[in-house]
Short mmCIF file of C-alpha atoms in Angstrom, two decimals:
data_model
loop_
_atom_site.label_atom_id
_atom_site.label_comp_id
_atom_site.label_asym_id
_atom_site.label_seq_id
_atom_site.Cartn_x
_atom_site.Cartn_y
_atom_site.Cartn_z
CA MET N 260 55.54 15.24 -78.34
CA ASN N 261 58.30 15.33 -80.96
CA SER N 262 60.48 18.10 -79.62
CA GLU N 263 63.22 17.09 -77.18
CA GLY N 264 62.91 20.46 -75.45
CA ASP N 265 59.28 20.08 -74.45
CA PHE N 266 60.09 18.79 -70.98
CA ASN N 267 62.62 20.35 -68.65
CA VAL N 268 63.33 17.13 -66.79
CA SER N 269 63.17 13.51 -67.88
CA PHE N 270 65.01 10.64 -66.24
CA GLY N 271 64.62 6.96 -65.51
CA TYR N 272 66.21 4.18 -63.52
CA GLN N 273 65.85 0.40 -63.93
CA CYS N 274 66.90 -1.93 -61.12
CA ASN N 275 68.72 -5.18 -61.74
CA GLY N 276 69.73 -4.20 -65.26
CA HIS N 277 72.66 -5.26 -67.37
CA GLU N 278 76.03 -5.08 -65.71
CA SER N 279 77.46 -2.51 -68.13
CA GLY N 280 76.31 0.10 -70.58
CA SER N 281 73.02 1.94 -70.68
CA CYS N 282 69.83 1.31 -72.55
CA GLU N 283 67.52 3.80 -74.21
CA VAL N 284 63.80 3.31 -74.01
CA PRO N 285 61.73 4.42 -77.01
CA ASN N 286 60.74 7.77 -75.47
CA LYS N 287 64.40 8.85 -75.24
CA CYS N 288 64.48 8.57 -71.47
CA VAL N 289 67.95 7.20 -70.71
CA ILE N 290 68.01 4.46 -68.10
CA VAL N 291 71.29 3.61 -66.45
CA PRO N 292 71.37 0.05 -65.10
CA GLY N 293 72.24 -0.51 -61.49
CA LEU N 294 73.76 -3.30 -59.47
CA GLN N 295 72.25 -6.70 -58.93
CA LEU N 296 68.96 -6.06 -57.16
CA HIS N 297 69.30 -6.43 -53.43
CA LYS N 298 66.65 -8.77 -52.13
CA THR N 299 65.43 -6.23 -49.59
CA SER N 300 64.57 -3.64 -52.25
CA SER N 301 60.90 -3.02 -52.88
CA PHE N 302 61.18 -0.88 -56.01
CA SER N 303 62.04 -2.12 -59.47
CA CYS N 304 62.33 1.09 -61.46
CA LEU N 305 61.25 4.70 -61.59
CA SER N 306 60.82 7.51 -64.09
CA GLY N 307 60.59 11.25 -63.59
CA ALA N 308 59.48 14.14 -65.77
CA ALA N 309 58.72 17.83 -65.25
CA LEU N 310 57.25 20.65 -67.27
CA SER N 311 57.56 24.37 -66.49
CA ALA N 312 54.95 27.09 -66.76
CA ASN N 313 56.45 29.85 -64.59
CA ALA N 314 59.18 32.18 -65.77
CA THR N 315 62.06 32.18 -63.30
CA LEU N 316 65.72 33.08 -63.14
CA ALA N 317 68.06 30.43 -64.45
CA ASN N 318 70.05 30.40 -61.21
CA THR N 319 69.34 31.33 -57.65
CA ASN N 320 71.37 33.93 -55.78
CA ILE N 321 70.78 32.73 -52.25
CA CYS N 322 73.70 32.19 -49.90
CA ASN N 323 75.88 34.60 -51.88
CA GLY N 324 75.40 32.45 -54.97
CA LEU N 325 76.80 29.36 -53.30
CA ILE N 326 73.73 27.19 -53.82
CA ALA N 327 73.75 27.93 -57.54
CA ALA N 328 77.49 27.91 -58.06
CA GLU N 329 78.63 25.07 -55.81
CA ILE N 330 75.75 22.69 -55.13
CA LEU N 331 72.95 22.74 -57.69
CA PRO N 332 74.99 22.03 -60.85
CA SER N 333 76.19 18.78 -59.31
CA LEU N 334 72.56 17.78 -58.71
CA ASP N 335 71.30 18.62 -62.18
CA SER N 336 71.15 15.53 -64.36
CA PRO N 337 67.89 15.99 -66.26
CA THR N 338 68.29 13.11 -68.71
CA SER N 339 69.73 10.23 -66.68
CA PHE N 340 70.92 8.84 -63.39
CA ARG N 341 74.63 8.71 -62.75
CA ARG N 342 76.81 7.35 -60.01
CA VAL N 343 78.16 9.83 -57.48
CA PRO N 344 80.31 9.23 -54.40
CA SER N 345 78.51 9.46 -51.09
CA SER N 346 80.61 11.28 -48.53
CA PRO N 347 80.95 9.87 -45.01
CA SER N 348 79.29 12.97 -43.57
CA CYS N 349 77.45 16.07 -44.73
CA SER N 350 79.96 17.27 -47.29
CA ARG N 351 77.60 19.64 -49.07
CA LEU N 352 76.51 21.16 -45.79
CA ASP N 353 80.15 21.35 -44.74
CA ILE N 354 80.94 23.41 -47.81
CA LEU N 355 77.87 25.57 -47.33
CA SER N 356 78.47 26.21 -43.65
CA SER N 357 82.18 26.97 -43.85
CA SER N 358 81.79 29.20 -46.90
CA LEU N 359 79.22 31.34 -45.11
CA GLN N 360 80.95 31.40 -41.76
CA SER N 361 82.28 34.93 -42.03
CA SER N 362 79.15 36.60 -43.38
CA MET N 363 76.47 34.60 -41.60
CA SER N 364 78.10 33.44 -38.35
CA ASN N 365 77.63 29.90 -39.65
CA LEU N 366 74.49 28.95 -41.49
CA SER N 367 72.89 26.69 -38.92
CA CYS N 368 73.48 28.91 -35.91
CA SER N 369 69.93 30.05 -36.27
CA PRO N 370 68.29 31.41 -33.14
CA SER N 371 66.07 28.94 -31.37
CA SER N 372 62.33 29.37 -31.07
CA PRO N 373 59.65 27.57 -29.06
CA SER N 374 58.95 25.33 -32.04
CA ASP N 375 62.60 24.39 -32.51
CA PRO N 376 63.76 20.84 -31.78
CA PRO N 377 65.63 20.10 -28.56
CA GLU N 378 68.83 22.02 -27.99
CA ASN N 379 71.03 19.09 -28.91
CA ASP N 380 69.66 19.28 -32.48
CA SER N 381 70.87 22.84 -33.02
CA TYR N 382 74.49 21.97 -33.70
CA MET N 383 76.52 23.98 -36.14
CA LEU N 384 76.71 21.94 -39.31
CA LYS N 385 80.47 22.28 -39.43
CA SER N 386 80.98 20.79 -36.00
CA MET N 387 78.20 18.29 -36.61
CA SER N 388 79.92 16.80 -39.61
CA GLN N 389 83.23 16.55 -37.76
CA SER N 390 81.77 14.57 -34.85
CA ALA N 391 78.98 12.70 -36.60
CA PRO N 392 79.14 8.97 -37.16
CA SER N 393 80.04 7.94 -40.68
CA ARG N 394 77.25 7.46 -43.18
CA SER N 395 78.01 3.76 -43.31
CA GLU N 396 76.53 3.55 -39.82
CA GLY N 397 73.15 5.03 -40.80
CA PHE N 398 70.27 3.38 -42.62
CA LEU N 399 71.04 5.53 -45.69
CA ASN N 400 74.42 3.84 -45.84
CA ALA N 401 76.20 3.77 -49.18
CA MET N 402 79.61 4.71 -50.41
CA GLU N 403 78.23 5.27 -53.89
CA VAL N 404 74.72 6.29 -54.89
CA GLN N 405 72.77 6.90 -58.10
CA MET N 406 71.39 10.42 -58.47
CA ALA N 407 69.29 12.45 -60.90
CA GLY N 408 67.43 15.72 -60.68
CA GLY N 409 66.55 18.97 -62.34
CA ALA N 410 64.47 22.14 -62.38
CA ALA N 411 61.27 23.08 -64.18
CA GLY N 412 60.11 26.62 -63.56
CA GLU N 413 59.89 26.97 -59.78
CA ASP N 414 59.79 23.21 -59.22
CA ARG N 415 62.81 21.17 -58.18
CA VAL N 416 63.02 17.38 -58.32
CA GLN N 417 65.67 14.91 -57.19
CA ALA N 418 65.99 11.16 -56.80
CA VAL N 419 68.81 9.35 -55.02
CA CYS N 420 69.05 5.59 -54.63
CA SER N 421 71.31 2.82 -53.47
CA GLU N 422 70.11 -0.34 -55.08
CA GLU N 423 72.79 -2.28 -53.26
CA HIS N 424 71.43 -1.24 -49.86
CA GLY N 425 67.77 -1.22 -50.87
CA TRP N 426 66.72 2.41 -50.43
CA LEU N 427 65.35 5.21 -52.59
CA PHE N 428 64.96 8.91 -51.73
CA CYS N 429 62.73 11.09 -53.93
CA GLY N 430 62.00 14.77 -53.34
CA ILE N 431 59.67 17.16 -55.13
CA TYR N 432 59.97 20.78 -54.04
CA ASP N 433 57.19 22.95 -55.48
CA GLY N 434 58.45 26.51 -55.11
CA PHE N 435 56.31 29.63 -55.17
CA ASN N 436 57.07 33.36 -55.41
CA GLY N 437 60.49 32.32 -56.64
CA ARG N 438 62.71 29.26 -56.80
CA ASP N 439 65.15 30.02 -53.99
CA ALA N 440 63.48 27.89 -51.30
CA ALA N 441 63.13 24.95 -53.69
CA ASP N 442 66.78 25.34 -54.68
CA PHE N 443 67.82 25.37 -51.04
CA LEU N 444 65.93 22.15 -50.39
CA ALA N 445 67.35 20.47 -53.49
CA GLY N 446 70.83 21.45 -52.42
CA THR N 447 70.68 20.47 -48.76
CA LEU N 448 67.70 18.37 -47.61
CA TYR N 449 68.95 14.94 -48.70
CA GLU N 450 72.28 15.48 -46.96
CA THR N 451 70.49 16.77 -43.85
CA VAL N 452 68.26 13.69 -43.75
CA SER N 453 71.35 11.54 -44.16
CA TYR N 454 73.05 13.27 -41.26
CA TYR N 455 70.07 12.90 -38.94
CA SER N 456 69.60 9.26 -39.89
CA ASN N 457 73.18 8.71 -38.74
CA LEU N 458 72.65 10.77 -35.62
CA VAL N 459 69.47 8.94 -34.60
CA GLU N 460 71.15 5.58 -35.15
CA TRP N 461 74.15 6.77 -33.16
CA GLU N 462 71.84 7.93 -30.37
CA SER N 463 70.13 4.56 -30.48
CA LYS N 464 73.40 2.77 -29.90
CA SER N 465 73.99 5.09 -26.95
CA ASP N 466 70.64 4.11 -25.43
CA ALA N 467 69.27 7.59 -26.06
CA ILE N 468 66.24 6.15 -27.85
CA ARG N 469 63.82 4.44 -25.50
CA ALA N 470 60.81 2.36 -26.48
CA PRO N 471 58.67 1.84 -23.39
CA ASP N 472 54.97 2.54 -23.20
CA GLY N 473 54.97 5.87 -25.03
CA LEU N 474 57.64 4.91 -27.56
CA ASP N 475 59.22 8.35 -27.26
CA LEU N 476 62.47 9.23 -28.94
CA ASP N 477 64.67 10.84 -26.30
CA GLY N 478 61.82 13.23 -25.61
CA SER N 479 62.17 14.89 -29.00
CA LEU N 480 59.10 13.44 -30.67
CA GLN N 481 56.37 11.08 -29.66
CA TYR N 482 54.41 9.25 -32.30
CA ILE N 483 51.11 7.48 -31.94
CA LEU N 484 51.12 4.99 -34.76
CA GLU N 485 48.03 3.05 -35.62
CA ASP N 486 46.19 1.68 -38.62
CA SER N 487 44.26 4.06 -40.85
CA SER N 488 41.16 3.34 -42.86
CA THR N 489 41.05 4.38 -46.50
CA SER N 490 38.34 5.26 -48.92
CA PRO N 491 38.56 4.37 -52.62
CA GLU N 492 39.83 7.89 -53.38
CA GLY N 493 42.52 7.56 -50.76
CA ASN N 494 41.05 9.76 -48.04
CA PHE N 495 42.00 8.52 -44.60
CA HIS N 496 41.92 9.48 -40.99
CA SER N 497 45.22 10.41 -39.48
CA SER N 498 46.27 9.71 -35.94
CA LYS N 499 48.15 12.56 -34.32
CA SER N 500 50.71 12.67 -31.59
CA SER N 501 49.51 13.88 -28.26
CA ASN N 502 52.07 16.63 -27.89
CA LYS N 503 53.41 17.64 -31.29
CA ASP N 504 50.41 17.89 -33.62
CA LEU N 505 52.38 15.58 -35.89
CA SER N 506 50.25 13.71 -38.38
CA VAL N 507 51.50 10.13 -38.67
CA LYS N 508 49.71 7.30 -40.42
CA SER N 509 50.28 3.60 -40.76
CA PHE N 510 48.95 1.73 -43.78
CA GLY N 511 48.52 -1.96 -44.20
CA ASN N 512 46.68 -4.79 -42.53
CA GLU N 513 48.96 -5.08 -39.53
CA SER N 514 49.68 -2.75 -36.68
CA LEU N 515 52.89 -0.82 -37.15
CA CYS N 516 54.36 -2.08 -33.89
CA PRO N 517 52.99 -5.57 -33.18
CA LYS N 518 54.51 -6.99 -30.01
CA MET N 519 57.15 -4.23 -29.97
CA GLU N 520 59.13 -5.55 -32.91
CA ILE N 521 62.63 -4.23 -33.54
CA SER N 522 61.45 -2.74 -36.83
CA CYS N 523 59.09 -0.48 -34.91
CA SER N 524 61.90 1.48 -33.27
CA HIS N 525 63.68 1.67 -36.61
CA ARG N 526 60.60 3.10 -38.30
CA GLN N 527 60.27 5.68 -35.59
CA ALA N 528 63.95 6.54 -36.03
CA VAL N 529 63.36 7.14 -39.75
CA LEU N 530 60.35 9.35 -39.03
CA ASP N 531 62.34 11.24 -36.44
CA SER N 532 65.20 11.74 -38.93
CA LEU N 533 62.85 13.19 -41.53
CA GLN N 534 61.18 15.50 -39.02
CA ARG N 535 64.39 16.79 -37.51
CA ALA N 536 66.03 17.30 -40.91
CA LEU N 537 63.11 19.41 -42.11
CA ILE N 538 63.20 21.57 -38.97
CA GLN N 539 66.96 22.04 -39.38
CA ALA N 540 66.53 23.03 -43.03
CA GLU N 541 63.76 25.50 -42.15
CA ASN N 542 65.82 27.15 -39.43
CA ASP N 543 68.84 27.40 -41.70
CA TYR N 544 66.86 28.83 -44.59
CA LEU N 545 65.04 31.49 -42.55
CA HIS N 546 68.27 32.47 -40.85
CA MET N 547 69.85 32.89 -44.28
CA VAL N 548 66.86 34.99 -45.38
CA GLU N 549 67.31 37.28 -42.36
CA GLN N 550 70.95 37.82 -43.31
CA GLU N 551 70.19 38.68 -46.93
CA MET N 552 66.79 40.39 -46.79
CA GLU N 553 68.23 43.93 -46.94
CA GLU N 554 69.67 43.20 -50.37
CA ARG N 555 66.91 40.83 -51.43
CA PRO N 556 63.67 41.58 -49.54
CA ASP N 557 61.79 39.33 -51.98
CA LEU N 558 63.33 36.31 -50.24
CA VAL N 559 60.96 36.70 -47.28
CA SER N 560 57.99 35.75 -49.49
CA VAL N 561 59.66 32.82 -51.26
CA GLY N 562 58.59 29.37 -50.11
CA SER N 563 58.10 25.80 -51.23
CA CYS N 564 55.88 22.81 -50.71
CA VAL N 565 57.84 19.70 -49.75
CA LEU N 566 57.15 16.09 -50.66
CA VAL N 567 59.67 13.40 -49.79
CA VAL N 568 59.19 9.70 -50.46
CA LEU N 569 61.71 7.35 -48.90
CA ILE N 570 61.64 3.62 -49.59
CA HIS N 571 63.79 1.56 -47.27
CA GLY N 572 63.43 -2.18 -47.48
CA ASN N 573 59.70 -2.88 -47.42
CA ASP N 574 58.76 0.43 -45.81
CA LEU N 575 57.55 3.45 -47.76
CA TYR N 576 57.78 6.73 -45.83
CA THR N 577 56.30 10.05 -46.90
CA LEU N 578 56.85 13.56 -45.56
CA ASN N 579 54.83 16.43 -46.94
CA LEU N 580 54.13 20.11 -46.45
CA GLY N 581 51.58 21.66 -48.78
CA ASP N 582 49.50 20.16 -51.56
CA SER N 583 51.79 17.81 -53.49
CA ARG N 584 50.65 14.18 -53.39
CA ALA N 585 51.83 10.60 -53.26
CA VAL N 586 49.22 8.16 -54.59
CA LEU N 587 49.63 4.40 -54.21
CA ALA N 588 48.15 1.95 -56.71
CA SER N 589 47.43 -1.32 -54.94
CA TYR N 590 45.52 -4.45 -55.87
CA ASP N 591 42.62 -5.42 -53.68
CA GLU N 592 42.72 -8.96 -52.28
CA ARG N 593 39.27 -9.56 -53.74
CA ASN N 594 38.58 -10.64 -57.32
CA ASP N 595 35.35 -10.14 -59.20
CA LEU N 596 33.37 -13.00 -60.74
CA SER N 597 35.56 -12.89 -63.86
CA GLY N 598 38.73 -13.29 -61.83
CA ASN N 599 39.87 -9.72 -62.41
CA LYS N 600 41.75 -7.89 -59.68
CA TRP N 601 40.62 -4.52 -58.38
CA LEU N 602 43.16 -1.71 -58.38
CA LYS N 603 42.80 0.93 -55.68
CA ALA N 604 44.10 4.51 -55.69
CA ILE N 605 45.19 5.37 -52.15
CA GLN N 606 46.39 8.87 -51.35
CA LEU N 607 49.28 8.61 -48.88
CA THR N 608 49.55 12.33 -48.13
CA ASP N 609 47.35 15.01 -46.63
CA SER N 610 46.47 18.19 -48.50
CA HIS N 611 47.52 21.23 -46.50
CA THR N 612 45.29 23.91 -48.02
CA VAL N 613 42.40 26.08 -46.86
CA ASP N 614 40.12 23.85 -48.97
CA ASN N 615 40.79 21.07 -46.46
CA GLU N 616 38.26 21.72 -43.72
CA THR N 617 40.51 20.22 -41.05
CA GLU N 618 43.36 22.53 -42.02
CA ARG N 619 41.10 25.55 -42.29
CA THR N 620 39.68 24.91 -38.83
CA ARG N 621 43.15 24.42 -37.36
CA VAL N 622 44.48 27.70 -38.74
CA ILE N 623 41.48 29.68 -37.54
CA SER N 624 41.53 28.07 -34.07
CA GLU N 625 45.23 28.90 -33.66
CA HIS N 626 44.49 32.61 -34.19
CA PRO N 627 41.32 33.33 -32.17
CA ASP N 628 42.10 37.06 -31.89
CA ASP N 629 42.49 37.54 -35.64
CA PRO N 630 39.20 37.77 -37.58
CA ALA N 631 41.14 38.04 -40.85
CA THR N 632 43.08 34.79 -40.65
CA ILE N 633 41.46 33.51 -43.86
CA VAL N 634 40.77 36.19 -46.46
CA ALA N 635 39.40 35.46 -49.94
CA GLY N 636 40.12 31.75 -49.54
CA LYS N 637 43.78 32.28 -48.59
CA VAL N 638 45.78 32.50 -45.37
CA LYS N 639 45.99 36.26 -44.65
CA GLY N 640 44.86 36.74 -48.22
CA LYS N 641 48.25 35.51 -49.47
CA LEU N 642 48.56 31.72 -49.65
CA LYS N 643 46.20 28.86 -50.28
CA VAL N 644 48.55 26.36 -48.63
CA THR N 645 48.49 26.22 -44.83
CA ARG N 646 51.84 24.47 -44.34
CA ALA N 647 54.99 25.24 -46.28
CA PHE N 648 58.75 25.62 -46.13
CA GLY N 649 60.11 29.17 -46.03
CA VAL N 650 57.64 32.02 -46.70
CA GLY N 651 59.08 33.81 -43.69
CA TYR N 652 56.91 36.93 -43.85
CA LEU N 653 53.92 34.89 -42.66
CA LYS N 654 55.99 33.36 -39.85
CA LYS N 655 58.06 36.22 -38.39
CA GLU N 656 57.07 39.84 -37.94
CA LYS N 657 60.53 41.22 -38.71
CA LEU N 658 60.54 39.38 -42.04
CA ASN N 659 57.14 40.82 -42.88
CA ASP N 660 58.49 44.30 -42.09
CA ALA N 661 61.06 43.86 -44.86
CA LEU N 662 58.31 44.07 -47.47
CA MET N 663 57.01 47.34 -48.85
CA GLY N 664 53.58 48.52 -49.91
CA ILE N 665 50.86 46.06 -50.78
CA LEU N 666 53.19 43.08 -50.39
CA ARG N 667 53.34 43.52 -46.63
CA VAL N 668 50.70 41.84 -44.47
CA ARG N 669 49.00 44.73 -42.67
CA ASN N 670 47.63 42.91 -39.63
CA LEU N 671 50.11 40.21 -38.74
CA ILE N 672 48.61 39.82 -35.27
CA SER N 673 49.79 36.39 -34.18
CA PRO N 674 52.44 34.78 -36.42
CA PRO N 675 53.29 32.18 -37.53
CA TYR N 676 50.31 31.66 -39.83
CA ILE N 677 51.97 29.03 -42.04
CA SER N 678 53.04 25.84 -40.27
CA THR N 679 56.21 23.87 -40.90
CA GLN N 680 54.83 20.81 -39.07
CA PRO N 681 54.81 18.03 -41.69
CA SER N 682 52.53 15.08 -42.15
CA LEU N 683 54.55 11.87 -41.84
CA ASN N 684 53.27 8.53 -43.11
CA VAL N 685 54.64 5.01 -43.24
CA HIS N 686 53.29 2.17 -45.36
CA LYS N 687 54.53 -1.41 -45.38
CA ILE N 688 54.86 -2.47 -49.00
CA THR N 689 53.12 -5.74 -49.85
CA LYS N 690 52.93 -7.94 -52.94
CA ASN N 691 49.67 -6.19 -53.87
CA ASP N 692 51.26 -2.75 -54.18
CA HIS N 693 51.89 -1.91 -57.83
CA PHE N 694 53.30 1.61 -58.13
CA VAL N 695 53.38 5.06 -56.53
CA ILE N 696 52.73 8.37 -58.29
CA VAL N 697 54.59 11.25 -56.65
CA ALA N 698 53.67 14.65 -58.06
CA SER N 699 53.27 18.36 -57.44
CA ASP N 700 49.75 19.75 -57.35
CA GLY N 701 49.91 20.86 -60.99
CA LEU N 702 49.18 17.29 -62.07
CA PHE N 703 46.07 17.06 -59.93
CA ASP N 704 44.66 20.31 -61.28
CA PHE N 705 43.68 18.19 -64.28
CA LEU N 706 43.70 14.58 -63.06
CA GLY N 707 42.12 12.92 -60.05
CA ASN N 708 43.86 10.16 -58.12
CA VAL N 709 41.89 7.37 -59.78
CA GLU N 710 42.35 8.73 -63.29
CA ALA N 711 46.10 9.17 -62.79
CA VAL N 712 46.43 5.58 -61.54
CA GLU N 713 44.34 4.27 -64.41
CA LEU N 714 46.44 6.11 -66.99
CA VAL N 715 49.73 4.81 -65.60
CA HIS N 716 48.41 1.27 -65.29
CA SER N 717 47.09 1.10 -68.84
CA TYR N 718 50.28 2.66 -70.17
CA VAL N 719 52.74 0.28 -68.49
CA LEU N 720 50.71 -2.72 -69.65
CA SER N 721 51.05 -1.66 -73.28
CA ASN N 722 54.51 -0.06 -72.97
CA PRO N 723 56.53 -2.16 -70.51
CA SER N 724 59.75 -0.25 -71.25
CA GLY N 725 58.14 3.17 -71.65
CA ASP N 726 58.14 6.24 -69.42
CA PRO N 727 54.86 6.56 -67.46
CA ALA N 728 55.87 9.88 -65.86
CA LYS N 729 56.37 11.49 -69.24
CA PHE N 730 53.16 9.92 -70.48
CA LEU N 731 51.23 11.57 -67.64
CA LEU N 732 52.68 14.95 -68.57
CA GLU N 733 51.80 14.47 -72.22
CA HIS N 734 48.23 13.63 -71.21
CA LEU N 735 48.12 16.70 -68.95
CA VAL N 736 49.31 18.98 -71.77
CA GLU N 737 46.65 17.55 -74.03
CA ARG N 738 44.01 18.14 -71.35
CA ALA N 739 45.22 21.71 -70.66
CA ALA N 740 45.32 22.56 -74.37
CA GLU N 741 41.83 21.22 -74.89
CA SER N 742 40.57 23.25 -71.93
CA ALA N 743 42.15 26.43 -73.35
CA GLY N 744 40.96 25.79 -76.91
CA PHE N 745 44.50 25.31 -78.24
CA SER N 746 46.31 22.51 -79.95
CA MET N 747 49.09 20.86 -77.96
CA GLU N 748 51.70 22.46 -80.23
CA GLU N 749 50.20 25.91 -79.69
CA LEU N 750 50.18 25.52 -75.93
CA MET N 751 53.75 24.24 -75.79
CA SER N 752 54.94 27.19 -77.89
CA ILE N 753 53.63 29.76 -75.38
CA PRO N 754 56.54 31.35 -73.47
CA ALA N 755 57.13 30.51 -69.82
CA GLY N 756 55.26 32.91 -67.61
CA MET N 757 52.34 33.35 -69.99
CA LYS N 758 51.88 29.59 -69.96
CA ARG N 759 51.03 29.81 -66.24
CA LYS N 760 47.55 30.98 -67.26
CA TYR N 761 46.84 27.49 -68.57
CA HIS N 762 48.72 25.11 -66.24
CA ASP N 763 51.13 25.13 -63.31
CA ASP N 764 54.67 23.83 -63.13
CA VAL N 765 54.24 20.06 -63.02
CA THR N 766 56.65 17.45 -61.68
CA VAL N 767 55.93 13.71 -61.67
CA ILE N 768 57.82 10.64 -60.47
CA VAL N 769 56.38 7.14 -60.98
CA ILE N 770 57.96 4.43 -58.82
CA MET N 771 57.23 0.85 -59.82
CA LEU N 772 57.12 -1.44 -56.80
CA GLY N 773 58.04 -5.11 -56.58
CA THR N 774 61.21 -7.01 -57.29
CA ASN N 775 60.18 -9.39 -60.05
CA GLN N 776 58.54 -7.67 -62.99
CA ARG N 777 57.93 -4.07 -63.84
CA THR N 778 54.28 -4.59 -64.72
CA SER N 779 51.55 -7.05 -63.94
CA ARG N 780 49.87 -8.47 -67.01
CA ALA N 781 46.82 -9.66 -65.12
CA SER N 782 43.52 -8.24 -66.33
CA THR N 783 42.50 -5.50 -63.95
CA CYS N 784 39.55 -3.30 -63.15
CA LEU N 785 40.01 0.05 -61.47
CA GLN N 786 38.10 0.47 -58.25
CA VAL N 787 36.09 3.71 -58.25
#
């Protein structure tokens, strides 16, 4: 791909680089070096790339234009990482909340519902940030972070890391029916997770978090964490909490909580932070939609899939709603007769679509009085995904009533039909883990888990300083063009919107794991 404008987003980050200056890799992806690698870090570098297919407005109008005007431009850095100060509390949410106070009675004063978190989680963001512990007290502690991000069609992507403190936050928000929900997540979710990480740690110091038999977290969530078995394609059986239908998995050879180690309560605190932050963001967003739906009724149908990958020390956490995926490439302990290692592709996330029989059965069983829960392979004939952020018209009757004509769901008998209950996973990174592919579903329309892992692995062996995320997108464009009977140049020249006939918006992040070398030069065979 010769044109610099072919991809909407392209960024990279290399840990433990030179102390000053930046280096350019051959594919023009600028990599800004970080600090000396902290010995607790489990990632060595990452690259991100995204390609749009959908036509969408350049800027969102939600929250009276505040998201577009105040927050998103500071997150957009499509060609490189750069250092940004990390405020001691939720500064972005502070701005958002106070700016909307007069017109929205404060953004996070959303009415509670039976699915809301406990009452003590429904603070106003303004008052929360004034009383919250400083960020330096939470596990996402850093006075200065590295950040990159950008937009491609209705997709949003962001990556935030503190190499000094050994953590990395990556988010892919795959919007649909518009970009507003994805924009909202890109503008607020990281800060919300940061706040709740501080809050949970603060609660822990106040003895609010207990870890007896049930390992419950102040009654807010209760996780049952146990090992999961995997198949070569990465399909695994999740263990669910007894009272929250919360899918949580543990990967690795050891139990997550052997002998009640201290790290067990910390892992639960991280999971709790992610869960509570997502619920807060959902409540805030739908409340905002209710305030603005008279002027913009289209907002009630706008939603987004959510995929968050958080690496903290040796733990890799994932949160997902929808059909984006995180796929881990890991070496098997066994070698073949030639001494070659086997590389496994392990899917770390569930797929929340009607094609997943478990999800399909769940949705139907939750609406026994509605014979039209699944219509034409979609929930209420509207969405293929069964869990998503936003999309309020399938969750609240009054939001559905804002739509006119054929857009309105005629028989909304027992909402909500789309769940906001995420799947949460935790994996302990080992020396055998090679890299993680984090991507929206557009990538997997053309590539399976194994093929994607094989492509990245072969590429980084031959191009140790190259950009594997961009390489995956180039391969996808080639595959999509071939399928449509076009050349790559012809496909890339098709205007956004029309291009959606041939491929979806696609966002990819490749995170290389390990602290020594970016790639392993051992001869490998891919396990099928």
